[in-house]
XYZ file of C-alpha atoms in Angstrom:
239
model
C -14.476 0.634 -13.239
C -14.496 -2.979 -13.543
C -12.444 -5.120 -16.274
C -12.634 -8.929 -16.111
C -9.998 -11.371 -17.228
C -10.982 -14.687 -17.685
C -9.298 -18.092 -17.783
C -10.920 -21.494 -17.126
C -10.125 -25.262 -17.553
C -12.841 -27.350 -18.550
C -12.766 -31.240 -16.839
C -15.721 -33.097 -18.501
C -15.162 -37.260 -17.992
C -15.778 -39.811 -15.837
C -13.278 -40.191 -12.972
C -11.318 -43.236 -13.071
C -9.952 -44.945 -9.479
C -6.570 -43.868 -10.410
C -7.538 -39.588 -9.543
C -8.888 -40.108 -6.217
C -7.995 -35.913 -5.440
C -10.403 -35.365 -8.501
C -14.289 -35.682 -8.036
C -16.082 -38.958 -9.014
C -18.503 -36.737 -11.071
C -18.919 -34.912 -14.640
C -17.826 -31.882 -13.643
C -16.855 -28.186 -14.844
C -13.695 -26.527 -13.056
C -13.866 -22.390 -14.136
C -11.830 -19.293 -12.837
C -13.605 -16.558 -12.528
C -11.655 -12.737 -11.831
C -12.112 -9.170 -11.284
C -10.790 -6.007 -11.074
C -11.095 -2.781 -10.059
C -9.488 0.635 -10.366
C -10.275 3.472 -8.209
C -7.764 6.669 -7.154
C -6.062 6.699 -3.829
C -7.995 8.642 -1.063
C -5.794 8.272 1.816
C -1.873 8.120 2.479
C 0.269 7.276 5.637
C 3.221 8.668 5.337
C 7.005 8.456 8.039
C 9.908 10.369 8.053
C 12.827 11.368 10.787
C 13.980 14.550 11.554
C 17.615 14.685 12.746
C 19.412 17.261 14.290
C 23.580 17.643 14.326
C 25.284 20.051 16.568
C 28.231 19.770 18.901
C 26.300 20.083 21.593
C 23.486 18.048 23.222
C 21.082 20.689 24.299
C 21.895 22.352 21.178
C 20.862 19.552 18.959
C 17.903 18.869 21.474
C 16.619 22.189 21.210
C 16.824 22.207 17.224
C 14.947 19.333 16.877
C 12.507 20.500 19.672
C 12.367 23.474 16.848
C 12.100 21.673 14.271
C 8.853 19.207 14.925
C 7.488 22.265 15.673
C 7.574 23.796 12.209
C 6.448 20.582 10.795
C 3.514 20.545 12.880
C 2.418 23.436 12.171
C 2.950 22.942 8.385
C 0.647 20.331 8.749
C -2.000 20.965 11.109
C -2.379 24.135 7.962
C -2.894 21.719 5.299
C -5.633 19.408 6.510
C -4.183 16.919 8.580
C -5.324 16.752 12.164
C -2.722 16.609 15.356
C -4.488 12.519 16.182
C -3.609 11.603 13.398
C 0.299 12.723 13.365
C 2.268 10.955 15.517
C 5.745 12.079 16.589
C 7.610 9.129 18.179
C 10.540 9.727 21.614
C 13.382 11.150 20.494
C 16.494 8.267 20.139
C 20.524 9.355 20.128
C 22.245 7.912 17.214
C 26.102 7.902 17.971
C 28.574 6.849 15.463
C 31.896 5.342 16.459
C 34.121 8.405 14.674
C 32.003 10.787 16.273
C 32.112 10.342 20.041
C 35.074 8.643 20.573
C 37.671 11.348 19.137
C 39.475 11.992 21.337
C 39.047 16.081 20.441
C 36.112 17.444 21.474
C 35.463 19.877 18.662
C 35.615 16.603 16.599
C 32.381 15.068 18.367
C 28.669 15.209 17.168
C 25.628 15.078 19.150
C 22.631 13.464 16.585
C 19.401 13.479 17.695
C 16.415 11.678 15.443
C 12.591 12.013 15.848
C 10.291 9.541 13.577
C 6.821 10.691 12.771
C 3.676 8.572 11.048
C 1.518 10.992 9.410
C -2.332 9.658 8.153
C -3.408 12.014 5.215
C -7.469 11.395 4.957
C -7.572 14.687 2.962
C -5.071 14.170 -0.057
C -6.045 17.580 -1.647
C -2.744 18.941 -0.727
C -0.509 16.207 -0.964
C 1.589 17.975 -2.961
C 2.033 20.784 -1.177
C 2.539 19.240 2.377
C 5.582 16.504 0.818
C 6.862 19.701 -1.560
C 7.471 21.433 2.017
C 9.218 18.227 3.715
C 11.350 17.136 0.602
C 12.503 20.784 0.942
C 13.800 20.747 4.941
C 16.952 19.745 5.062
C 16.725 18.072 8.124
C 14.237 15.121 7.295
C 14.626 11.846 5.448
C 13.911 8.385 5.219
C 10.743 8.682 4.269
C 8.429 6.032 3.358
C 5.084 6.335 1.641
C 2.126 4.487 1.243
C -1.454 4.979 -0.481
C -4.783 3.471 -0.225
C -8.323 3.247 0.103
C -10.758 3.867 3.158
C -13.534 1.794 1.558
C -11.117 -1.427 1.149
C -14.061 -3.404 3.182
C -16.664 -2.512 0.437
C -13.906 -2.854 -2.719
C -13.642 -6.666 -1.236
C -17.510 -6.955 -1.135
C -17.892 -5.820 -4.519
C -15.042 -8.137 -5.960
C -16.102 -11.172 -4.547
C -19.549 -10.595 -6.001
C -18.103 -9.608 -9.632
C -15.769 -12.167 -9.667
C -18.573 -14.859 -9.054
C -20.538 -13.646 -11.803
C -17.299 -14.470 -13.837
C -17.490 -17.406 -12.486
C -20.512 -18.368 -13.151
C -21.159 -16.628 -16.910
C -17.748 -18.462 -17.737
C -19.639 -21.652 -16.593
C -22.648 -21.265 -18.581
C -21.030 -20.702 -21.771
C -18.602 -23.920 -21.377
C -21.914 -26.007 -20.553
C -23.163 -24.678 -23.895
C -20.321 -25.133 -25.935
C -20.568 -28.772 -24.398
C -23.731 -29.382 -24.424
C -24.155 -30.231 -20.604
C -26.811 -29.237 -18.026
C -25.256 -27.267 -14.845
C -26.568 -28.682 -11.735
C -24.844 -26.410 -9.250
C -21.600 -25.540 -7.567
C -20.035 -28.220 -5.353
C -16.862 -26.384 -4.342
C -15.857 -22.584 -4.077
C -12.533 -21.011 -2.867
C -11.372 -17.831 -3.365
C -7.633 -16.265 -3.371
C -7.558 -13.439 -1.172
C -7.665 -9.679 -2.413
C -4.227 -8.559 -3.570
C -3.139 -5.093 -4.877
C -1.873 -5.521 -8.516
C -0.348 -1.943 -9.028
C 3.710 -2.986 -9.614
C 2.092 -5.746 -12.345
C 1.039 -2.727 -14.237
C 3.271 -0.035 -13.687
C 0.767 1.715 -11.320
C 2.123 2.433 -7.935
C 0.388 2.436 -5.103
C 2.703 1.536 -2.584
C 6.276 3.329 -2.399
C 9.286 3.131 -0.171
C 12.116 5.789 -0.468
C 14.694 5.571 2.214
C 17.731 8.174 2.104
C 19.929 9.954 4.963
C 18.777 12.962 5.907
C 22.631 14.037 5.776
C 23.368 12.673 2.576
C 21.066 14.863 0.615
C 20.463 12.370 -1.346
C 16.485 12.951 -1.008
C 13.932 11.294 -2.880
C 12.186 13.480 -5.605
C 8.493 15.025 -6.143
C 7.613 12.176 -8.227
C 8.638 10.053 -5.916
C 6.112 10.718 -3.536
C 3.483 12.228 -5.774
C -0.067 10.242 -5.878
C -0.494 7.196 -7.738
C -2.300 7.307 -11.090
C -4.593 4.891 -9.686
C -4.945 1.469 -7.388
C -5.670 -1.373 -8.769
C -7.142 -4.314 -7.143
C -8.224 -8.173 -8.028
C -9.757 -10.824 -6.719
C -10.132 -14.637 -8.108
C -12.838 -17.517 -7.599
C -12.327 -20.813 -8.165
C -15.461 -22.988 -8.306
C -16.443 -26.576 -9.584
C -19.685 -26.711 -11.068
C -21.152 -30.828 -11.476
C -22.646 -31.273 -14.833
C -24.974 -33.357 -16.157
């Protein structure tokens, strides 16, 4: 669904020497925009698992365990093993851990990121309903999109120079001026408006997975909807 908003500024006079930036022509400077709003059908989503033992094979072996349960998890609910990618595991060692001087008093933590793509988003829900519930992961960070943001571009470029151009033709009217073309044409480039309207589309939600301070379900749920814009500017001579 597209929605326009329009704003223009209308420069109809001769050019005096003194605005040499400006052209030395009658001429008609319009703003033309579009918009469009369409549902998320894809999500990338990262998260760490961390594992916290007294012992390094211990904790090695738990997180071994653990990937392995979250695989599974999602290889059942429609995402694909390419496109779930679990990154080396990495020893995190804090200073109050491993240098006390007991032994029962140190702490082996191990952390594993992954980067999950979700092309099939019909169980979202379920599949970041099971992580939020493991006690073992956090950090996570979300994001939504489209596949088709090639063809949204397409499509706003051409709407927004009808804008453009409609905008145009009812300023030459109202002014009684003959267009006689455009002479210049820039566009700014395609931006995601979603925060603007209280629409997210893009989310970040960092916590500690030992912290349980988690984010929730509607954290991470889907976005209502995306919306993107695009903008034209043109000058149109005038006669």
């Amino acid at each position: 669904m597209f929605r326009y908003f329009r704003c223009c500024a209308l420069v109809f006079l001769p050019m005096i020497a003194s605005a040499g930036s400006l052209p030395a022509y009658p001429f008609i400077h319009v703003n033309g925009n579009a918009t469009i709003t369409l549902p998320a059908d894809i999500a990338e989503l990262d998260f760490e698992l961390t594992a916290f033992t007294t012992n390094a094979d211990e904790s090695l072996m738990l997180l071994n365990s653990q990937s392995e349960d979250v695989l599974v998890f999602l290889l059942a609910h429609k995402i694909v093993a390419a496109d779930v990618e679990a990154h080396d595991t990495r020893k995190l060692v804090a200073v109050d851990e491993m240098a006390a001087s007991d032994t029962s008093m140190q702490r082996f933590r191990l952390v594993r990121s992954f980067h999950v793509y979700a092309r099939n988003l019909e169980h979202w829900n379920t599949v970041t309903q099971y992580l939020l519930s493991r006690p073992y992961l956090g950090n996570f960070s979300v994001r939504f999109g489209r596949t088709d943001y090639a063809q949204i571009e397409h499509q706003l470029t051409s709407k927004a120079a009808e804008n453009a151009r409609d905008r145009a033709k009812e300023l030459a009217a109202g002014f009684s001026v003959k267009l006689l073309g455009p002479t210049a044409v820039s566009e700014q480039a395609l931006s995601r408006i979603d925060s603007e309207l209280g629409l997210d589309g893009f989310k970040i939600v960092q916590t500690n997975a030992d912290s349980g301070d988690k984010p929730t379900m509607s954290d991470l749920s889907l976005p209502g909807a995306l919306i993107y814009k695009k903008s034209v500017n043109v000058i149109l001579r005038t006669r």
